[in-house]
PDB file of C-alpha atoms in Angstrom:
ATOM      1  CA  MET N   1     -22.280 146.059 -20.250  1.00 46.00           C
ATOM      2  CA  ASN N   2     -20.045 144.200 -22.226  1.00 44.00           C
ATOM      3  CA  ARG N   3     -21.103 144.623 -25.734  1.00 45.00           C
ATOM      4  CA  ASP N   4     -19.307 145.661 -29.892  1.00 45.00           C
ATOM      5  CA  PRO N   5     -20.010 149.183 -30.010  1.00 40.00           C
ATOM      6  CA  SER N   6     -20.412 148.889 -33.852  1.00 41.00           C
ATOM      7  CA  ASP N   7     -23.762 146.829 -33.547  1.00 44.00           C
ATOM      8  CA  ASP N   8     -25.303 150.322 -32.746  1.00 39.00           C
ATOM      9  CA  ILE N   9     -24.595 152.029 -35.878  1.00 39.00           C
ATOM     10  CA  GLY N  10     -27.945 153.157 -37.433  1.00 45.00           C
ATOM     11  CA  ARG N  11     -30.001 152.653 -34.803  1.00 52.00           C
ATOM     12  CA  ARG N  12     -32.128 155.624 -33.287  1.00 90.00           C
ATOM     13  CA  ALA N  13     -35.361 154.357 -32.586  1.00 97.00           C
ATOM     14  CA  VAL N  14     -35.589 152.696 -28.606  1.00 98.00           C
ATOM     15  CA  LEU N  15     -38.820 150.963 -27.742  1.00 98.00           C
ATOM     16  CA  PHE N  16     -39.265 150.623 -23.777  1.00 98.00           C
ATOM     17  CA  ASP N  17     -41.260 148.259 -22.393  1.00 97.00           C
ATOM     18  CA  LEU N  18     -43.592 149.749 -19.579  1.00 97.00           C
ATOM     19  CA  ASP N  19     -43.763 147.605 -16.419  1.00 96.00           C
ATOM     20  CA  GLY N  20     -41.064 146.752 -14.787  1.00 96.00           C
ATOM     21  CA  THR N  21     -38.867 148.915 -17.162  1.00 98.00           C
ATOM     22  CA  LEU N  22     -40.263 152.541 -16.806  1.00 98.00           C
ATOM     23  CA  THR N  23     -42.756 152.225 -13.957  1.00 97.00           C
ATOM     24  CA  ASP N  24     -42.817 149.745 -10.874  1.00 97.00           C
ATOM     25  CA  PRO N  25     -46.458 148.663 -11.071  1.00 95.00           C
ATOM     26  CA  PHE N  26     -46.525 146.097  -8.421  1.00 96.00           C
ATOM     27  CA  PRO N  27     -49.094 147.510  -5.926  1.00 96.00           C
ATOM     28  CA  GLY N  28     -51.690 148.016  -9.046  1.00 96.00           C
ATOM     29  CA  ILE N  29     -51.175 144.714 -11.023  1.00 96.00           C
ATOM     30  CA  THR N  30     -51.237 142.405  -7.904  1.00 97.00           C
ATOM     31  CA  GLY N  31     -53.928 144.103  -6.948  1.00 97.00           C
ATOM     32  CA  SER N  32     -55.957 143.873  -9.723  1.00 97.00           C
ATOM     33  CA  ILE N  33     -55.278 140.454  -9.847  1.00 97.00           C
ATOM     34  CA  ARG N  34     -56.444 139.317  -6.609  1.00 97.00           C
ATOM     35  CA  TYR N  35     -59.557 141.179  -7.186  1.00 97.00           C
ATOM     36  CA  ALA N  36     -60.210 139.334 -10.499  1.00 97.00           C
ATOM     37  CA  LEU N  37     -59.725 135.830  -8.986  1.00 97.00           C
ATOM     38  CA  GLU N  38     -61.707 136.545  -5.741  1.00 97.00           C
ATOM     39  CA  ARG N  39     -64.660 137.980  -8.287  1.00 97.00           C
ATOM     40  CA  VAL N  40     -64.608 134.691 -10.568  1.00 96.00           C
ATOM     41  CA  GLY N  41     -64.727 132.497  -7.370  1.00 94.00           C
ATOM     42  CA  VAL N  42     -60.970 131.302  -6.238  1.00 94.00           C
ATOM     43  CA  GLU N  43     -61.011 130.187  -2.993  1.00 92.00           C
ATOM     44  CA  ALA N  44     -56.970 129.979  -2.209  1.00 93.00           C
ATOM     45  CA  ILE N  45     -55.885 133.532  -3.746  1.00 96.00           C
ATOM     46  CA  PRO N  46     -52.288 133.926  -3.787  1.00 96.00           C
ATOM     47  CA  ASP N  47     -50.952 136.893  -1.782  1.00 97.00           C
ATOM     48  CA  ALA N  48     -49.467 139.919  -3.541  1.00 97.00           C
ATOM     49  CA  GLU N  49     -45.709 138.375  -3.534  1.00 96.00           C
ATOM     50  CA  ALA N  50     -46.346 135.056  -5.026  1.00 97.00           C
ATOM     51  CA  LEU N  51     -47.868 136.840  -7.978  1.00 97.00           C
ATOM     52  CA  ARG N  52     -44.573 138.731  -8.709  1.00 95.00           C
ATOM     53  CA  TRP N  53     -43.965 136.768 -11.832  1.00 95.00           C
ATOM     54  CA  CYS N  54     -47.561 138.145 -13.299  1.00 95.00           C
ATOM     55  CA  ILE N  55     -45.723 141.413 -14.298  1.00 93.00           C
ATOM     56  CA  GLY N  56     -44.678 141.643 -17.947  1.00 86.00           C
ATOM     57  CA  PRO N  57     -46.509 138.208 -19.666  1.00 87.00           C
ATOM     58  CA  PRO N  58     -49.518 138.864 -21.514  1.00 86.00           C
ATOM     59  CA  LEU N  59     -52.843 139.155 -19.107  1.00 89.00           C
ATOM     60  CA  GLN N  60     -54.572 136.083 -20.761  1.00 91.00           C
ATOM     61  CA  GLU N  61     -51.415 134.114 -20.510  1.00 91.00           C
ATOM     62  CA  ASN N  62     -51.438 134.754 -16.528  1.00 94.00           C
ATOM     63  CA  PHE N  63     -54.777 133.944 -15.988  1.00 96.00           C
ATOM     64  CA  ARG N  64     -54.612 130.448 -18.177  1.00 95.00           C
ATOM     65  CA  ILE N  65     -51.795 129.987 -15.591  1.00 95.00           C
ATOM     66  CA  LEU N  66     -53.290 131.365 -12.134  1.00 96.00           C
ATOM     67  CA  LEU N  67     -57.125 129.387 -13.015  1.00 95.00           C
ATOM     68  CA  GLY N  68     -55.677 126.154 -14.454  1.00 92.00           C
ATOM     69  CA  ASP N  69     -58.101 126.735 -17.230  1.00 83.00           C
ATOM     70  CA  ASP N  70     -57.866 127.043 -20.919  1.00 84.00           C
ATOM     71  CA  ASP N  71     -61.882 128.183 -20.807  1.00 90.00           C
ATOM     72  CA  PRO N  72     -61.758 131.211 -23.239  1.00 93.00           C
ATOM     73  CA  HIS N  73     -64.891 132.383 -21.053  1.00 94.00           C
ATOM     74  CA  ARG N  74     -63.598 131.772 -17.796  1.00 95.00           C
ATOM     75  CA  VAL N  75     -60.617 133.447 -18.932  1.00 95.00           C
ATOM     76  CA  ALA N  76     -62.309 136.490 -20.453  1.00 94.00           C
ATOM     77  CA  GLU N  77     -64.407 136.845 -17.498  1.00 96.00           C
ATOM     78  CA  ALA N  78     -61.003 137.301 -14.779  1.00 96.00           C
ATOM     79  CA  VAL N  79     -59.533 139.675 -17.616  1.00 94.00           C
ATOM     80  CA  HIS N  80     -62.790 141.702 -17.294  1.00 95.00           C
ATOM     81  CA  PHE N  81     -62.810 141.784 -13.599  1.00 97.00           C
ATOM     82  CA  TYR N  82     -58.972 142.870 -13.554  1.00 96.00           C
ATOM     83  CA  ARG N  83     -59.742 145.524 -16.124  1.00 93.00           C
ATOM     84  CA  GLN N  84     -62.355 147.159 -14.188  1.00 95.00           C
ATOM     85  CA  HIS N  85     -60.599 146.979 -10.833  1.00 95.00           C
ATOM     86  CA  TYR N  86     -57.141 148.311 -12.869  1.00 93.00           C
ATOM     87  CA  GLY N  87     -59.125 151.002 -14.614  1.00 91.00           C
ATOM     88  CA  ALA N  88     -61.078 152.220 -11.681  1.00 94.00           C
ATOM     89  CA  GLY N  89     -57.710 153.434 -10.018  1.00 92.00           C
ATOM     90  CA  GLY N  90     -55.002 150.269  -9.705  1.00 93.00           C
ATOM     91  CA  LEU N  91     -52.884 151.830 -12.546  1.00 93.00           C
ATOM     92  CA  PHE N  92     -51.982 154.416 -10.642  1.00 95.00           C
ATOM     93  CA  GLU N  93     -50.657 152.283  -7.842  1.00 95.00           C
ATOM     94  CA  ASN N  94     -47.581 152.834  -9.350  1.00 95.00           C
ATOM     95  CA  SER N  95     -44.134 154.421  -9.183  1.00 97.00           C
ATOM     96  CA  VAL N  96     -41.684 155.822 -12.002  1.00 98.00           C
ATOM     97  CA  ILE N  97     -38.105 153.987 -11.519  1.00 98.00           C
ATOM     98  CA  ASP N  98     -35.703 155.904 -10.543  1.00 98.00           C
ATOM     99  CA  GLY N  99     -33.435 157.638 -12.880  1.00 98.00           C
ATOM    100  CA  VAL N 100     -35.713 156.735 -15.747  1.00 98.00           C
ATOM    101  CA  PRO N 101     -37.076 160.312 -16.507  1.00 98.00           C
ATOM    102  CA  GLU N 102     -33.172 161.645 -16.740  1.00 98.00           C
ATOM    103  CA  THR N 103     -32.258 158.779 -18.946  1.00 98.00           C
ATOM    104  CA  LEU N 104     -35.061 159.191 -21.304  1.00 98.00           C
ATOM    105  CA  ARG N 105     -34.533 162.875 -21.161  1.00 98.00           C
ATOM    106  CA  ASP N 106     -30.945 162.437 -22.132  1.00 97.00           C
ATOM    107  CA  LEU N 107     -31.653 159.697 -25.069  1.00 97.00           C
ATOM    108  CA  THR N 108     -34.185 162.670 -26.444  1.00 96.00           C
ATOM    109  CA  ALA N 109     -31.684 165.535 -26.174  1.00 95.00           C
ATOM    110  CA  ARG N 110     -29.297 163.287 -28.230  1.00 95.00           C
ATOM    111  CA  GLY N 111     -31.794 162.940 -31.182  1.00 95.00           C
ATOM    112  CA  PHE N 112     -32.976 159.409 -30.292  1.00 97.00           C
ATOM    113  CA  ARG N 113     -37.169 158.338 -31.373  1.00 97.00           C
ATOM    114  CA  LEU N 114     -38.468 157.044 -28.140  1.00 98.00           C
ATOM    115  CA  PHE N 115     -41.774 154.844 -28.005  1.00 98.00           C
ATOM    116  CA  VAL N 116     -43.310 152.774 -25.689  1.00 98.00           C
ATOM    117  CA  ALA N 117     -44.244 148.997 -26.537  1.00 98.00           C
ATOM    118  CA  THR N 118     -46.585 147.442 -23.890  1.00 95.00           C
ATOM    119  CA  SER N 119     -48.522 144.393 -23.371  1.00 91.00           C
ATOM    120  CA  LYS N 120     -50.963 145.803 -21.670  1.00 90.00           C
ATOM    121  CA  LEU N 121     -54.116 147.814 -23.320  1.00 91.00           C
ATOM    122  CA  ARG N 122     -52.757 150.750 -25.067  1.00 94.00           C
ATOM    123  CA  GLU N 123     -55.643 153.580 -23.100  1.00 93.00           C
ATOM    124  CA  PRO N 124     -54.358 152.454 -19.636  1.00 93.00           C
ATOM    125  CA  ALA N 125     -50.689 152.560 -21.074  1.00 95.00           C
ATOM    126  CA  VAL N 126     -51.257 156.334 -22.678  1.00 96.00           C
ATOM    127  CA  ARG N 127     -53.085 157.426 -18.920  1.00 94.00           C
ATOM    128  CA  ILE N 128     -49.977 156.245 -16.807  1.00 96.00           C
ATOM    129  CA  VAL N 129     -47.265 157.936 -18.994  1.00 97.00           C
ATOM    130  CA  GLU N 130     -49.050 160.893 -18.972  1.00 97.00           C
ATOM    131  CA  HIS N 131     -49.930 160.722 -15.166  1.00 95.00           C
ATOM    132  CA  PHE N 132     -46.122 160.338 -14.472  1.00 96.00           C
ATOM    133  CA  GLY N 133     -45.179 162.820 -17.106  1.00 97.00           C
ATOM    134  CA  LEU N 134     -43.052 160.521 -19.572  1.00 98.00           C
ATOM    135  CA  ALA N 135     -45.409 161.557 -22.338  1.00 97.00           C
ATOM    136  CA  ARG N 136     -42.769 164.440 -23.370  1.00 97.00           C
ATOM    137  CA  PHE N 137     -40.218 161.830 -23.741  1.00 98.00           C
ATOM    138  CA  PHE N 138     -42.375 159.762 -26.462  1.00 98.00           C
ATOM    139  CA  GLU N 139     -43.633 160.102 -29.708  1.00 97.00           C
ATOM    140  CA  HIS N 140     -46.415 156.999 -29.327  1.00 97.00           C
ATOM    141  CA  VAL N 141     -47.355 154.606 -26.796  1.00 98.00           C
ATOM    142  CA  TYR N 142     -48.078 150.946 -28.566  1.00 98.00           C
ATOM    143  CA  GLY N 143     -50.128 148.512 -26.615  1.00 96.00           C
ATOM    144  CA  THR N 144     -52.227 145.967 -27.055  1.00 92.00           C
ATOM    145  CA  ASN N 145     -55.649 146.570 -28.405  1.00 91.00           C
ATOM    146  CA  ALA N 146     -58.996 145.962 -26.623  1.00 85.00           C
ATOM    147  CA  ASP N 147     -59.693 142.962 -28.730  1.00 86.00           C
ATOM    148  CA  GLY N 148     -56.560 141.190 -27.401  1.00 83.00           C
ATOM    149  CA  SER N 149     -54.487 141.623 -30.873  1.00 92.00           C
ATOM    150  CA  LEU N 150     -50.940 142.672 -30.184  1.00 93.00           C
ATOM    151  CA  SER N 151     -50.805 141.260 -26.976  1.00 89.00           C
ATOM    152  CA  ASN N 152     -47.817 139.493 -28.000  1.00 93.00           C
ATOM    153  CA  LYS N 153     -44.500 141.567 -27.823  1.00 95.00           C
ATOM    154  CA  ALA N 154     -43.236 139.984 -31.533  1.00 96.00           C
ATOM    155  CA  ASP N 155     -46.806 141.464 -33.383  1.00 97.00           C
ATOM    156  CA  LEU N 156     -46.407 144.201 -31.370  1.00 97.00           C
ATOM    157  CA  ILE N 157     -42.880 145.021 -32.369  1.00 98.00           C
ATOM    158  CA  ALA N 158     -43.732 144.186 -35.939  1.00 97.00           C
ATOM    159  CA  ASP N 159     -46.606 146.502 -35.727  1.00 97.00           C
ATOM    160  CA  ILE N 160     -44.445 149.062 -34.760  1.00 97.00           C
ATOM    161  CA  LEU N 161     -41.806 148.700 -37.338  1.00 97.00           C
ATOM    162  CA  GLU N 162     -44.332 148.941 -39.872  1.00 97.00           C
ATOM    163  CA  ARG N 163     -46.206 151.873 -38.730  1.00 96.00           C
ATOM    164  CA  GLU N 164     -43.493 153.960 -38.293  1.00 95.00           C
ATOM    165  CA  ARG N 165     -41.485 152.569 -40.717  1.00 95.00           C
ATOM    166  CA  LEU N 166     -38.231 151.664 -39.284  1.00 96.00           C
ATOM    167  CA  ARG N 167     -35.652 149.260 -40.312  1.00 95.00           C
ATOM    168  CA  ALA N 168     -35.021 146.324 -37.715  1.00 96.00           C
ATOM    169  CA  SER N 169     -31.508 147.452 -37.951  1.00 95.00           C
ATOM    170  CA  ASP N 170     -32.383 150.667 -36.876  1.00 96.00           C
ATOM    171  CA  ALA N 171     -34.431 150.203 -33.554  1.00 97.00           C
ATOM    172  CA  LEU N 172     -33.722 148.702 -29.983  1.00 97.00           C
ATOM    173  CA  MET N 173     -35.899 147.081 -27.699  1.00 98.00           C
ATOM    174  CA  VAL N 174     -35.447 147.739 -24.106  1.00 98.00           C
ATOM    175  CA  GLY N 175     -37.583 145.725 -21.487  1.00 97.00           C
ATOM    176  CA  ASP N 176     -37.253 143.185 -18.312  1.00 97.00           C
ATOM    177  CA  ARG N 177     -39.031 140.228 -19.183  1.00 95.00           C
ATOM    178  CA  LYS N 178     -38.349 137.669 -21.671  1.00 95.00           C
ATOM    179  CA  HIS N 179     -41.256 138.599 -23.665  1.00 94.00           C
ATOM    180  CA  ASP N 180     -40.018 141.583 -24.675  1.00 96.00           C
ATOM    181  CA  LEU N 181     -36.531 140.198 -25.938  1.00 97.00           C
ATOM    182  CA  ALA N 182     -38.160 137.332 -27.851  1.00 97.00           C
ATOM    183  CA  GLY N 183     -40.555 139.884 -29.659  1.00 97.00           C
ATOM    184  CA  ALA N 184     -37.353 141.773 -30.404  1.00 98.00           C
ATOM    185  CA  ARG N 185     -35.399 138.897 -32.090  1.00 97.00           C
ATOM    186  CA  ALA N 186     -38.345 137.406 -33.870  1.00 97.00           C
ATOM    187  CA  ASN N 187     -38.238 140.606 -35.881  1.00 98.00           C
ATOM    188  CA  GLY N 188     -34.476 140.830 -36.300  1.00 97.00           C
ATOM    189  CA  VAL N 189     -34.480 144.137 -33.519  1.00 97.00           C
ATOM    190  CA  ALA N 190     -31.652 144.318 -30.811  1.00 97.00           C
ATOM    191  CA  ALA N 191     -32.553 144.219 -27.393  1.00 97.00           C
ATOM    192  CA  ILE N 192     -31.320 145.292 -23.616  1.00 98.00           C
ATOM    193  CA  GLY N 193     -32.384 143.632 -20.734  1.00 98.00           C
ATOM    194  CA  VAL N 194     -32.639 145.211 -17.541  1.00 98.00           C
ATOM    195  CA  THR N 195     -32.166 143.690 -14.332  1.00 97.00           C
ATOM    196  CA  TYR N 196     -33.976 146.190 -12.447  1.00 96.00           C
ATOM    197  CA  GLY N 197     -37.563 144.940 -13.391  1.00 95.00           C
ATOM    198  CA  TYR N 198     -38.989 141.795 -12.947  1.00 94.00           C
ATOM    199  CA  GLY N 199     -37.097 139.305 -15.101  1.00 93.00           C
ATOM    200  CA  THR N 200     -33.949 137.255 -13.411  1.00 94.00           C
ATOM    201  CA  VAL N 201     -30.771 137.466 -15.224  1.00 95.00           C
ATOM    202  CA  GLU N 202     -31.141 133.806 -15.941  1.00 96.00           C
ATOM    203  CA  GLU N 203     -34.440 134.202 -17.834  1.00 95.00           C
ATOM    204  CA  LEU N 204     -32.764 137.432 -19.856  1.00 96.00           C
ATOM    205  CA  ARG N 205     -29.296 135.990 -20.878  1.00 96.00           C
ATOM    206  CA  ALA N 206     -31.472 132.770 -22.125  1.00 96.00           C
ATOM    207  CA  GLU N 207     -32.974 135.341 -24.753  1.00 95.00           C
ATOM    208  CA  GLN N 208     -29.434 136.239 -25.757  1.00 94.00           C
ATOM    209  CA  PRO N 209     -29.605 140.431 -25.580  1.00 96.00           C
ATOM    210  CA  LEU N 210     -27.249 142.749 -26.946  1.00 95.00           C
ATOM    211  CA  ALA N 211     -26.510 143.699 -23.351  1.00 97.00           C
ATOM    212  CA  ILE N 212     -27.816 143.729 -19.938  1.00 97.00           C
ATOM    213  CA  ALA N 213     -28.062 146.475 -17.766  1.00 97.00           C
ATOM    214  CA  GLU N 214     -28.861 147.172 -14.062  1.00 97.00           C
ATOM    215  CA  THR N 215     -29.902 150.597 -14.295  1.00 98.00           C
ATOM    216  CA  PRO N 216     -31.994 152.723 -16.195  1.00 98.00           C
ATOM    217  CA  ALA N 217     -28.226 155.329 -16.208  1.00 98.00           C
ATOM    218  CA  ASP N 218     -26.483 152.071 -17.646  1.00 98.00           C
ATOM    219  CA  VAL N 219     -29.678 151.677 -20.624  1.00 98.00           C
ATOM    220  CA  GLY N 220     -28.885 155.046 -21.749  1.00 97.00           C
ATOM    221  CA  ALA N 221     -25.057 154.749 -21.588  1.00 97.00           C
ATOM    222  CA  LEU N 222     -25.429 151.789 -23.952  1.00 96.00           C
ATOM    223  CA  VAL N 223     -27.659 153.051 -26.330  1.00 95.00           C
ATOM    224  CA  VAL N 224     -25.572 155.813 -26.907  1.00 93.00           C
ATOM    225  CA  ALA N 225     -22.430 154.203 -27.154  1.00 85.00           C
TER     226      ALA N 225
END
């Protein structure tokens, strides 16, 4: 939790990644990936633990790697089956990370504007945030469009800054994977990496975040310090 407090002057908007930062989606995501791989004819389907790395990156990117195939039609087919399974219930095979509600409650009470910035489709992201009682803390949930646009975190964060009329210097990104931190840096936005999600400390440090937090409480302390 080493950082320069002066870096936070004027920062009033906090963008939170969803998977691995606010909730732990491991069963739902890995189960939906395994279902999709089976439906597209993959014979050697990885077990759930071997798919842990898939939590965080854009879905299309994951399937290109898992299928070993850049054929857009095959990737799109896998994404379709994934979303079919995930939307039917996989999205709720999920749990809120301990300490997250308390941190969000404290930040809103202190006047921070909170937003969700996720690479998953916006519609299931909204359903998850509402289902787990987190919607009251966020002004808006931003995510990938149905056509796949804004799946890149840099594009998504740029869109949020424009729509919310936020200066990059007044925003902060919180996430557990390199995509969150790299997307923030591409927009001149400072970031906090969290180690309680699915990215490694080495992965996060390589993106030169403002700070690294070990718990949601640490996130809150870093934001308000």
